[in-house]
Coordinates of C-alpha atoms (C1' of nucleotides) in Angstrom, one line a residue:
Chain Q
M1 CA 277.2 29.8 76.8
T2 CA 279.4 28.3 74.2
L3 CA 276.5 27.9 71.9
K4 CA 277.7 27.7 68.4
L5 CA 278.7 31.3 68.3
D6 CA 280.0 30.6 64.8
K7 CA 283.6 29.9 65.3
V8 CA 284.2 32.2 62.4
N9 CA 286.2 29.7 60.6
R10 CA 288.9 31.3 58.6
G11 CA 287.7 34.7 58.8
P12 CA 288.6 35.9 55.4
H13 CA 291.9 37.6 55.6
L14 CA 292.3 40.8 53.8
S15 CA 294.7 39.1 51.4
T16 CA 291.9 36.6 50.6
L17 CA 289.5 39.4 49.7
V18 CA 292.1 41.2 47.6
A19 CA 293.0 37.9 45.9
S20 CA 289.4 37.1 45.0
S21 CA 288.8 40.6 43.9
I22 CA 291.7 40.5 41.4
S23 CA 290.6 37.0 40.5
R24 CA 287.2 38.3 39.6
E25 CA 288.7 41.0 37.5
I26 CA 290.4 38.4 35.5
A27 CA 287.4 36.1 35.3
Q28 CA 285.2 38.9 34.1
G29 CA 287.7 39.8 31.4
R30 CA 288.5 43.2 32.7
L31 CA 292.1 41.9 32.9
K32 CA 292.9 39.9 29.9
T33 CA 295.7 37.4 29.6
G34 CA 299.0 39.2 29.2
D35 CA 297.8 42.4 30.8
Q36 CA 300.0 44.0 33.4
L37 CA 298.5 44.4 36.8
P38 CA 298.7 47.7 38.6
T39 CA 301.8 48.1 40.7
E40 CA 301.6 46.7 44.2
Q41 CA 301.7 50.2 45.6
A42 CA 298.8 51.2 43.4
L43 CA 296.8 48.1 44.4
A44 CA 297.5 48.8 48.0
T45 CA 296.2 52.3 47.9
T46 CA 293.1 51.5 45.8
F47 CA 292.2 48.6 48.1
G48 CA 293.1 50.6 51.1
V49 CA 295.4 48.0 52.5
S50 CA 299.1 47.7 53.1
R51 CA 301.4 46.6 50.4
N52 CA 302.1 43.5 52.5
V53 CA 298.6 42.3 52.1
V54 CA 298.7 42.9 48.4
R55 CA 301.8 40.8 48.2
E56 CA 300.2 37.9 50.0
A57 CA 297.3 38.1 47.6
I58 CA 299.6 38.1 44.6
A59 CA 301.7 35.3 46.0
R60 CA 298.5 33.3 46.3
L61 CA 297.4 34.0 42.7
R62 CA 300.8 33.2 41.5
S63 CA 300.7 29.8 43.2
E64 CA 297.4 29.2 41.6
G65 CA 299.0 30.0 38.3
R66 CA 296.7 32.8 37.5
I67 CA 299.4 35.4 37.3
W68 CA 303.1 35.5 37.0
S69 CA 305.4 38.3 38.2
Q70 CA 309.0 39.3 37.6
Q71 CA 311.2 41.4 39.7
G72 CA 311.6 44.8 38.2
R73 CA 308.9 44.5 35.7
G74 CA 305.6 43.8 37.2
A75 CA 302.8 41.2 37.5
F76 CA 301.0 39.9 34.5
V77 CA 297.9 37.8 33.9
A78 CA 299.0 34.3 32.9
E79 CA 297.6 32.1 30.2
T80 CA 294.8 30.4 31.9
N81 CA 294.0 27.9 29.3
N82 CA 296.4 25.3 30.6
P83 CA 295.3 24.4 34.1
T84 CA 297.0 21.1 34.7
V85 CA 295.5 20.8 38.2
L86 CA 292.1 21.6 39.4
T87 CA 291.8 23.1 42.9
I88 CA 288.9 24.4 44.9
D89 CA 289.8 27.1 47.2
H90 CA 287.9 26.5 50.4
E91 CA 288.1 30.0 51.6
T92 CA 286.0 31.0 48.7
L93 CA 283.7 28.1 49.5
Q94 CA 282.7 29.9 52.7
R95 CA 280.6 32.2 50.5
A96 CA 277.1 31.0 50.3
D97 CA 276.7 31.3 46.6
S98 CA 279.9 29.5 45.9
F99 CA 278.8 26.7 48.1
R100 CA 275.5 26.5 46.4
N101 CA 277.2 26.3 43.0
L102 CA 279.4 23.5 44.1
F103 CA 276.4 21.7 45.6
E104 CA 274.7 22.0 42.3
L105 CA 277.6 20.6 40.4
R106 CA 277.8 17.7 42.9
G107 CA 274.1 17.0 42.3
I108 CA 274.6 16.8 38.5
L109 CA 277.4 14.3 39.0
E110 CA 275.6 12.2 41.6
V111 CA 272.4 11.9 39.6
Q112 CA 274.2 10.9 36.4
A113 CA 276.4 8.6 38.4
A114 CA 273.3 6.9 39.8
A115 CA 272.0 6.4 36.3
L116 CA 275.2 4.9 35.1
A117 CA 275.5 2.7 38.2
A118 CA 272.0 1.4 37.6
K119 CA 273.2 0.3 34.1
R120 CA 276.5 -1.1 35.0
R121 CA 276.5 -2.3 38.5
G122 CA 277.8 -5.7 39.3
D123 CA 277.2 -8.0 42.2
A124 CA 280.3 -6.8 44.1
D125 CA 279.0 -3.2 43.8
L126 CA 275.7 -4.2 45.2
K127 CA 277.3 -5.9 48.1
A128 CA 279.4 -2.9 48.9
M129 CA 276.5 -0.6 48.8
G130 CA 274.6 -3.0 51.1
D131 CA 277.4 -3.0 53.6
A132 CA 277.6 0.8 53.6
L133 CA 273.8 0.9 54.3
S134 CA 274.3 -1.5 57.1
G135 CA 276.9 0.7 58.5
M136 CA 274.6 3.7 58.4
R137 CA 271.8 1.7 60.2
A138 CA 274.2 0.7 62.9
A139 CA 275.7 4.1 63.7
P140 CA 273.9 7.1 65.3
Y141 CA 272.9 9.8 63.0
G142 CA 275.6 12.4 62.4
S143 CA 278.3 10.4 64.1
V144 CA 281.7 9.9 62.6
A145 CA 280.9 6.3 61.7
W146 CA 277.6 7.4 60.1
L147 CA 279.3 10.0 58.0
R148 CA 281.9 7.5 56.9
S149 CA 279.3 5.0 55.9
D150 CA 277.4 7.7 54.1
L151 CA 280.5 8.7 52.1
E152 CA 281.2 5.1 51.5
F153 CA 277.8 4.5 50.0
H154 CA 278.2 7.4 47.6
R155 CA 281.7 6.2 46.8
T156 CA 280.5 2.7 45.9
V157 CA 277.8 4.2 43.6
A158 CA 280.5 6.2 41.9
E159 CA 282.6 3.1 41.6
A160 CA 279.7 1.1 40.1
T161 CA 279.7 3.5 37.1
R162 CA 282.9 1.8 36.0
N163 CA 284.2 5.2 35.2
S164 CA 287.2 6.0 37.3
Y165 CA 287.1 9.7 36.5
M166 CA 283.5 9.9 37.6
G167 CA 284.6 8.6 41.0
Q168 CA 287.6 10.8 41.1
F169 CA 285.6 14.0 40.4
L170 CA 282.7 13.0 42.6
V171 CA 284.8 12.2 45.6
F172 CA 286.7 15.4 45.1
V173 CA 283.6 17.6 44.9
S174 CA 281.8 15.7 47.7
E175 CA 284.8 16.1 50.0
R176 CA 284.8 19.9 49.5
V177 CA 281.1 20.0 50.1
R178 CA 281.4 18.0 53.2
E179 CA 284.3 20.1 54.6
S180 CA 282.2 23.2 54.0
I181 CA 279.3 21.7 55.9
L182 CA 281.4 20.6 58.8
A183 CA 283.0 24.0 58.9
A184 CA 279.6 25.7 59.2
G185 CA 278.6 23.2 61.7
N186 CA 275.0 24.4 62.1
Q187 CA 273.1 21.3 61.3
Q188 CA 270.7 19.9 63.8
K189 CA 270.3 16.2 64.3
S190 CA 267.3 14.2 65.0
D191 CA 266.0 10.6 64.8
D192 CA 263.6 11.7 62.2
M193 CA 266.4 12.8 60.0
A194 CA 268.2 9.6 60.4
R195 CA 265.2 7.7 59.3
I196 CA 264.5 10.0 56.4
T197 CA 268.1 10.0 55.2
L198 CA 268.4 6.3 55.5
G199 CA 265.2 5.8 53.5
E200 CA 266.5 8.0 50.7
H201 CA 269.6 5.9 50.5
E202 CA 267.7 2.7 50.5
R203 CA 265.5 3.9 47.6
I204 CA 268.6 4.8 45.6
F205 CA 270.1 1.4 46.4
A206 CA 266.9 -0.4 45.4
A207 CA 266.7 1.4 42.0
I208 CA 270.3 0.7 41.2
R209 CA 269.8 -3.0 42.2
N210 CA 266.8 -3.3 39.9
G211 CA 268.6 -1.6 37.0
D212 CA 266.0 1.2 37.1
V213 CA 267.9 4.0 35.5
E214 CA 265.3 6.7 35.8
G215 CA 264.3 5.5 39.2
A216 CA 267.9 5.8 40.4
Q217 CA 268.1 9.3 39.0
A218 CA 264.9 10.3 40.7
A219 CA 265.9 8.8 44.0
M220 CA 269.2 10.5 44.0
R221 CA 267.6 13.7 43.1
D222 CA 265.3 13.3 46.0
H223 CA 268.2 12.5 48.3
L224 CA 270.1 15.6 47.2
A225 CA 267.1 17.8 47.6
G226 CA 266.7 16.5 51.1
A227 CA 270.3 17.0 51.9
A228 CA 270.1 20.5 50.6
L229 CA 267.3 21.2 53.0
R230 CA 269.1 19.6 55.9
V231 CA 272.1 21.8 55.4
G232 CA 270.0 24.9 55.0
L233 CA 270.0 25.4 51.3
H234 CA 266.5 26.2 50.1
E235 CA 265.6 23.9 47.3
G236 CA 264.5 24.7 43.8
E237 CA 266.3 26.9 41.5
A238 CA 269.4 26.9 43.5
A239 CA 272.3 29.0 42.3
E240 CA 271.4 32.5 41.2
A241 CA 274.0 34.7 39.6
E242 CA 277.3 34.8 41.4
S243 CA 277.4 37.9 43.4
P244 CA 279.5 38.5 46.5
A245 CA 276.8 38.4 49.1
R246 CA 278.3 36.7 52.0
E247 CA 276.4 36.5 55.1
V248 CA 278.7 35.0 57.6
A249 CA 279.8 36.6 60.8
S250 CA 280.3 40.3 60.1
P251 CA 283.9 41.3 60.1
V252 CA 284.7 43.2 63.2
R253 CA 287.5 45.3 62.1
H254 CA 288.4 46.9 58.8
S255 CA 284.8 46.7 57.9
R256 CA 285.0 49.7 55.8
L257 CA 287.9 48.4 53.8
R258 CA 286.2 45.1 53.4
K259 CA 283.1 46.7 52.2
A260 CA 285.1 48.8 49.7
I261 CA 286.7 45.7 48.4
R262 CA 283.4 43.8 48.1
G263 CA 281.8 46.7 46.4
Q264 CA 284.4 47.0 43.8
A265 CA 284.5 43.3 43.2
G266 CA 280.8 43.0 42.9
G267 CA 280.4 45.1 39.9
Chain Y
M1 CA 319.6 33.7 14.0
T2 CA 316.9 33.5 16.5
L3 CA 318.7 30.9 18.4
K4 CA 316.1 30.3 21.0
L5 CA 317.7 29.9 24.3
D6 CA 315.4 29.3 27.1
K7 CA 314.1 32.4 28.6
V8 CA 315.9 32.6 31.9
N9 CA 313.9 30.4 34.2
R10 CA 314.0 32.5 37.3
G11 CA 314.6 30.9 40.6
P12 CA 311.6 30.6 42.7
H13 CA 310.8 33.1 45.3
L14 CA 311.9 32.6 48.9
S15 CA 308.3 32.2 49.9
T16 CA 308.0 29.4 47.5
L17 CA 311.0 27.6 48.9
V18 CA 309.7 28.0 52.4
A19 CA 306.3 26.8 51.4
S20 CA 307.5 23.7 49.8
S21 CA 309.8 23.0 52.7
I22 CA 307.0 23.1 55.2
S23 CA 304.9 21.2 52.7
R24 CA 307.6 18.5 52.7
E25 CA 307.7 18.3 56.4
I26 CA 304.0 17.6 56.4
A27 CA 304.2 15.1 53.6
Q28 CA 307.0 13.2 55.3
G29 CA 305.0 13.0 58.5
R30 CA 307.3 15.1 60.6
L31 CA 304.3 17.4 61.0
K32 CA 301.2 15.4 61.6
T33 CA 297.7 16.6 61.2
G34 CA 296.7 18.8 64.1
D35 CA 300.2 19.7 65.0
Q36 CA 301.0 23.3 65.6
L37 CA 303.6 24.9 63.4
P38 CA 306.4 26.9 64.9
T39 CA 305.6 30.5 65.3
E40 CA 306.1 32.8 62.3
Q41 CA 309.0 34.4 64.1
A42 CA 310.6 31.0 64.8
L43 CA 310.2 29.9 61.2
A44 CA 311.6 33.2 60.0
T45 CA 314.8 32.7 62.1
T46 CA 315.3 29.0 61.4
F47 CA 314.9 29.7 57.6
G48 CA 316.9 32.8 57.9
V49 CA 314.3 34.9 56.1
S50 CA 312.0 37.7 57.2
R51 CA 308.7 37.1 58.8
N52 CA 307.1 38.6 55.8
V53 CA 308.4 35.8 53.6
V54 CA 307.1 33.2 56.0
R55 CA 303.7 34.8 56.0
E56 CA 303.5 34.6 52.2
A57 CA 304.4 31.0 52.4
I58 CA 301.8 30.3 55.0
A59 CA 299.2 32.2 53.1
R60 CA 299.9 29.9 50.2
L61 CA 299.7 26.8 52.2
R62 CA 296.5 28.0 53.7
S63 CA 295.0 28.6 50.3
E64 CA 296.0 25.1 49.4
G65 CA 294.2 23.8 52.4
R66 CA 297.3 22.3 53.9
I67 CA 297.2 24.4 57.1
W68 CA 294.8 26.7 58.9
S69 CA 295.6 29.5 61.2
Q70 CA 293.9 31.5 63.8
Q71 CA 294.9 34.9 65.1
G72 CA 296.3 34.7 68.5
R73 CA 296.8 31.0 68.5
G74 CA 298.9 29.8 65.8
A75 CA 299.0 27.7 62.6
F76 CA 298.1 24.1 62.5
V77 CA 298.3 21.3 60.0
A78 CA 295.0 20.6 58.5
E79 CA 293.5 17.2 57.6
T80 CA 295.1 16.6 54.4
N81 CA 294.3 13.0 53.8
N82 CA 291.9 13.9 51.1
P83 CA 293.4 15.5 48.0
T84 CA 292.9 19.2 47.8
V85 CA 293.9 19.3 44.1
L86 CA 292.6 17.1 41.3
T87 CA 295.0 16.1 38.6
I88 CA 294.6 13.9 35.6
D89 CA 297.5 11.8 34.6
H90 CA 298.6 12.2 31.0
E91 CA 299.8 8.7 30.5
T92 CA 296.8 6.9 31.8
L93 CA 294.8 9.1 29.4
Q94 CA 296.5 7.4 26.6
R95 CA 294.6 4.3 27.3
A96 CA 291.5 4.0 25.2
D97 CA 289.2 3.1 28.0
S98 CA 290.5 6.0 30.1
F99 CA 289.9 8.4 27.3
R100 CA 286.5 7.0 26.8
N101 CA 285.7 7.5 30.5
L102 CA 286.8 11.1 30.4
F103 CA 284.9 11.7 27.3
E104 CA 281.8 10.3 29.0
L105 CA 282.3 12.6 32.0
R106 CA 282.7 15.5 29.7
G107 CA 279.5 14.6 28.0
I108 CA 277.6 14.5 31.3
L109 CA 278.9 17.9 32.2
E110 CA 278.3 19.4 28.8
V111 CA 274.8 18.2 28.5
Q112 CA 273.8 19.4 31.9
A113 CA 275.6 22.7 31.3
A114 CA 273.6 23.2 28.2
A115 CA 270.4 22.6 30.2
L116 CA 271.4 25.1 32.8
A117 CA 272.5 27.6 30.2
A118 CA 269.1 27.3 28.5
K119 CA 267.5 28.3 31.7
R120 CA 269.8 31.1 32.8
R121 CA 271.5 32.6 29.8
G122 CA 271.5 36.3 29.5
D123 CA 271.8 38.5 26.4
A124 CA 275.5 38.9 26.9
D125 CA 275.9 35.1 26.9
L126 CA 273.9 34.8 23.7
K127 CA 276.0 37.5 22.0
A128 CA 279.2 35.7 23.1
M129 CA 278.0 32.4 21.7
G130 CA 277.0 34.1 18.5
D131 CA 280.5 35.6 18.2
A132 CA 282.1 32.2 18.7
L133 CA 279.9 30.7 16.0
S134 CA 280.9 33.5 13.6
G135 CA 284.5 32.7 14.4
M136 CA 283.9 29.1 13.5
R137 CA 282.2 30.0 10.2
A138 CA 285.1 32.3 9.2
A139 CA 287.9 29.8 10.0
P140 CA 288.8 26.7 8.0
Y141 CA 287.8 23.5 9.7
G142 CA 290.5 22.2 12.0
S143 CA 292.6 25.3 12.0
V144 CA 293.8 26.9 15.1
A145 CA 291.3 29.7 14.8
W146 CA 288.5 27.1 14.3
L147 CA 289.5 25.2 17.4
R148 CA 289.8 28.3 19.4
S149 CA 286.3 29.4 18.4
D150 CA 285.0 25.9 19.2
L151 CA 286.4 26.0 22.6
E152 CA 285.2 29.5 23.1
F153 CA 281.7 28.4 22.3
H154 CA 281.7 25.7 24.8
R155 CA 283.2 28.0 27.3
T156 CA 280.5 30.6 26.8
V157 CA 277.9 27.9 27.3
A158 CA 279.5 26.9 30.6
E159 CA 279.6 30.5 31.6
A160 CA 276.0 31.0 30.9
T161 CA 275.2 28.4 33.6
R162 CA 276.2 31.1 36.1
N163 CA 278.0 28.3 38.0
S164 CA 281.7 29.1 38.1
Y165 CA 282.6 25.6 39.2
M166 CA 280.7 24.1 36.3
G167 CA 282.9 26.2 34.0
Q168 CA 286.0 25.3 35.9
F169 CA 285.4 21.6 35.7
L170 CA 284.3 21.6 32.2
V171 CA 287.2 23.6 30.9
F172 CA 289.5 21.3 32.8
V173 CA 288.0 18.2 31.4
S174 CA 287.7 19.5 27.9
E175 CA 291.3 20.6 27.9
R176 CA 292.4 17.1 28.8
V177 CA 290.2 15.6 26.2
R178 CA 291.4 18.1 23.6
E179 CA 295.1 17.5 24.4
S180 CA 294.5 13.8 24.1
I181 CA 292.9 14.2 20.7
L182 CA 295.6 16.5 19.4
A183 CA 298.2 14.0 20.7
A184 CA 296.5 11.3 18.7
G185 CA 296.3 13.6 15.7
N186 CA 294.7 11.0 13.4
Q187 CA 291.6 12.9 12.5
Q188 CA 290.8 13.6 9.0
K189 CA 289.3 16.9 7.9
S190 CA 286.8 17.6 5.3
D191 CA 284.3 20.3 4.3
D192 CA 281.5 18.0 5.1
M193 CA 282.7 17.7 8.7
A194 CA 282.9 21.5 8.9
R195 CA 279.3 21.8 7.8
I196 CA 278.1 19.1 10.1
T197 CA 279.9 20.3 13.1
L198 CA 278.9 23.8 12.6
G199 CA 275.3 22.7 12.3
E200 CA 275.5 20.9 15.6
H201 CA 276.7 24.0 17.3
E202 CA 274.0 26.1 15.7
R203 CA 271.3 23.8 17.0
I204 CA 272.7 24.0 20.5
F205 CA 272.8 27.7 20.2
A206 CA 269.2 27.9 19.0
A207 CA 267.9 25.8 21.8
I208 CA 269.7 27.8 24.4
R209 CA 268.5 31.0 22.9
N210 CA 265.0 29.8 23.0
G211 CA 265.2 28.6 26.5
D212 CA 264.5 25.1 25.4
V213 CA 266.1 23.0 28.1
E214 CA 265.5 19.6 26.7
G215 CA 266.3 20.7 23.2
A216 CA 269.6 22.0 24.4
Q217 CA 270.4 18.8 26.1
A218 CA 269.4 16.8 23.0
A219 CA 271.4 19.0 20.7
M220 CA 274.5 18.8 22.9
R221 CA 274.1 15.1 23.1
D222 CA 274.0 14.9 19.3
H223 CA 277.0 17.1 19.1
L224 CA 279.0 14.9 21.5
A225 CA 278.0 11.8 19.7
G226 CA 279.1 13.3 16.5
A227 CA 282.4 14.4 18.0
A228 CA 282.9 10.9 19.4
L229 CA 282.6 9.5 15.9
R230 CA 284.9 12.1 14.4
V231 CA 287.7 11.3 16.8
G232 CA 287.2 7.6 16.2
L233 CA 285.7 6.7 19.5
H234 CA 284.1 3.3 19.6
E235 CA 287.1 1.2 19.0
G236 CA 289.5 4.0 19.2
E237 CA 292.9 4.1 20.5
A238 CA 295.2 6.8 21.6
A239 CA 298.6 7.9 20.7
E240 CA 301.9 8.3 22.4
A241 CA 302.9 11.3 24.2
E242 CA 305.8 12.7 26.1
S243 CA 306.0 14.6 29.2
P244 CA 309.0 16.8 29.4
A245 CA 310.1 17.3 32.9
R246 CA 311.9 20.6 32.8
E247 CA 314.5 21.6 35.2
V248 CA 314.6 24.9 37.0
A249 CA 317.6 27.1 36.6
S250 CA 319.8 27.6 39.5
P251 CA 318.9 30.5 41.6
V252 CA 321.1 33.5 41.4
R253 CA 320.8 35.4 44.5
H254 CA 320.2 34.4 48.1
S255 CA 321.8 31.2 47.0
R256 CA 323.0 30.5 50.5
L257 CA 319.6 30.8 52.0
R258 CA 318.1 28.8 49.3
K259 CA 320.6 26.1 49.7
A260 CA 320.0 26.1 53.4
I261 CA 316.3 25.7 52.9
R262 CA 316.7 23.0 50.3
G263 CA 319.1 21.2 52.4
Q264 CA 317.0 21.1 55.4
A265 CA 314.0 20.2 53.4
G266 CA 315.4 17.7 51.1
G267 CA 316.7 15.3 53.6
Chain S
dA1 C1' 284.7 29.1 94.4
dA2 C1' 283.7 31.9 90.6
dA3 C1' 284.2 35.9 88.0
dT4 C1' 287.4 39.4 86.4
dC5 C1' 291.3 41.2 84.7
dA6 C1' 296.2 41.7 83.6
dG7 C1' 300.0 39.9 81.1
dG8 C1' 302.5 37.5 77.6
dG9 C1' 302.5 35.1 73.3
dT10 C1' 300.8 34.8 68.4
dT11 C1' 298.8 36.1 64.2
dG12 C1' 297.1 40.1 61.3
dT13 C1' 298.2 44.5 59.4
dA14 C1' 300.7 48.8 58.6
dT15 C1' 304.8 51.4 57.3
dG16 C1' 309.3 52.5 55.8
dA17 C1' 313.6 51.2 54.0
dT18 C1' 316.9 48.6 51.1
dA19 C1' 318.4 45.4 47.5
dA20 C1' 317.8 43.3 42.9
dC21 C1' 316.2 43.8 38.5
dA22 C1' 314.2 45.8 34.0
dC23 C1' 314.1 49.3 30.8
dG24 C1' 314.5 53.5 28.5
dA25 C1' 317.2 57.9 27.9
dC26 C1' 321.3 59.9 26.9
dA27 C1' 325.9 60.8 26.3
dA28 C1' 330.5 59.0 24.8
dC29 C1' 332.9 56.7 21.4
dG30 C1' 334.2 54.4 17.1
Chain H
dC1 C1' 325.4 56.5 11.9
dG2 C1' 325.5 52.8 14.9
dT3 C1' 327.3 50.9 19.1
dT4 C1' 328.2 50.9 23.8
dG5 C1' 328.4 52.3 28.5
dT6 C1' 326.2 54.7 32.1
dC7 C1' 322.7 56.5 34.7
dG8 C1' 318.1 57.3 36.5
dT9 C1' 313.5 55.8 37.3
dG10 C1' 310.1 52.5 38.3
dT11 C1' 308.9 47.9 39.9
dT12 C1' 309.3 43.8 42.5
dA13 C1' 311.6 41.1 46.4
dT14 C1' 313.0 41.3 50.9
dC15 C1' 313.9 43.1 55.4
dA16 C1' 312.9 45.3 59.8
dT17 C1' 310.0 47.2 63.1
dA18 C1' 305.8 48.6 65.2
dC19 C1' 301.2 48.2 66.5
dA20 C1' 296.4 46.1 66.7
dA21 C1' 293.5 42.1 67.5
dC22 C1' 293.1 38.0 69.5
dC23 C1' 293.8 33.7 72.5
dC24 C1' 295.3 31.6 76.6
dT25 C1' 296.7 31.3 81.2
dG26 C1' 297.0 32.5 85.7
dA27 C1' 296.8 35.7 89.5
dT28 C1' 293.7 38.8 91.6
dT29 C1' 289.5 40.1 93.2
dT30 C1' 284.8 39.5 94.6

DNA sequence: AAATCAGGGTTGTATGATAACACGACAACG
DNA sequence: CGTTGTCGTGTTATCATACAACCCTGATTT
């Protein structure tokens, strides 16, 4: 046994469902900035959960700056136009469509980063990329060392853009993507994949070394398409409209409540 | 009259205090990655609060990715070596090259967003964009209303990508760019500029409406190039800015508990 | 020895109660 | 008439307790 009976990573707590439901209401404009939310009691009954759960959800939204609340008055939708920090909630990332979206964003950044790197790379950048590739060749596919070298390669590409924000964002997004993949943990490994993946990286490297902007873009696009396949995202027109269609392990308990929440959120 | 005394800055909730206390323990290394936290009951008694408060704090830390918990086992410190939030420092943005880099990143995102929007826009998106354009036509160039409509237009484009992360990132980057421009505040206004800028937006809109992917990209690229010129970006410089670090008012009630928490946490 | 199961410990959720606070209604008072 | 004090209601913040679901361990049984 012990086959990868999905370890149900972070089974979404009820508070998470409630939080994303409210969050969705805000995002879709049904709750505008300054609006007062229903009372905790009302939310609890409409969602069919305890007030405690609602409070955890609200605490979370408050910590994200989406709403603010005052004792004796109520909770109100905050001004969302001043996000001073950017955070990606990785419980939401467990949803397939969210993951796809983030992967798409990563792709855009990676491809353009490859283009800039092909224009601006210096000798030091090329050496760093070469070292990272060597590291990938030396390590077994999927091992920790392999993953580290993989990340390192992409990091050096980002660095070669000479745009620190590009690197910052790219690392941030890539890390979230990687975490999500590791959490799913359903990727099979083979020597073929090692060879293919390595080849993709080498083509990216070659194009960047030659200053071939469009070649670098194409090679990176290929690589990402391959990576998408390897993690089980079918390629092509990736992200469809965001709809709450999560597939993960079915919730055991409270399934009716969860369904109700999902239904109302989906709209 | 109207003496504006600060609106009572309410003391943070107990759950916030508990959360930041635990957070500090992690940051200072007293709780290493993988360590198991004390049980909720234990935390409740040591902090002198109810288990409910502890749960809200833990829910918050969990949503921030600092810890993860599993029913029946406990809560554990997550791998937090990679940043879970992304922030852009105000001061570094004042440097011209930093600003240029951020502007470049914004350009990449905007151009690709325009492409995706041309593919995926729906009728509601087109209407929203049209409304934003109307708002720009009605408002004087550079006015608050004009800026709001401008932002609104770009936001609707991002929304039409059907990729929430795209919108999130784009809004975040654009806001930083806009703040920086406003801080510089050395842009001249003219009717010519109003006409030109509006025309750029209209071409973007037309291309997206027609589903012209490359046209949308080109139009957005034009617009950004124009915007770069208008803010004096090629030899540009930035201005000074301040960053008021505001203090929180002293908590009124539960002061003993709060002090206890602060004391133990502060070290 | 291996499988099964019982028990305790922990988190997740529900429920009710109390305290702190905001706000309007209303009477008392000048 | 305007002001003030008081009260009542509604809401959030917190507490306390109980139960359900789940994990882990170890004894019991096969």
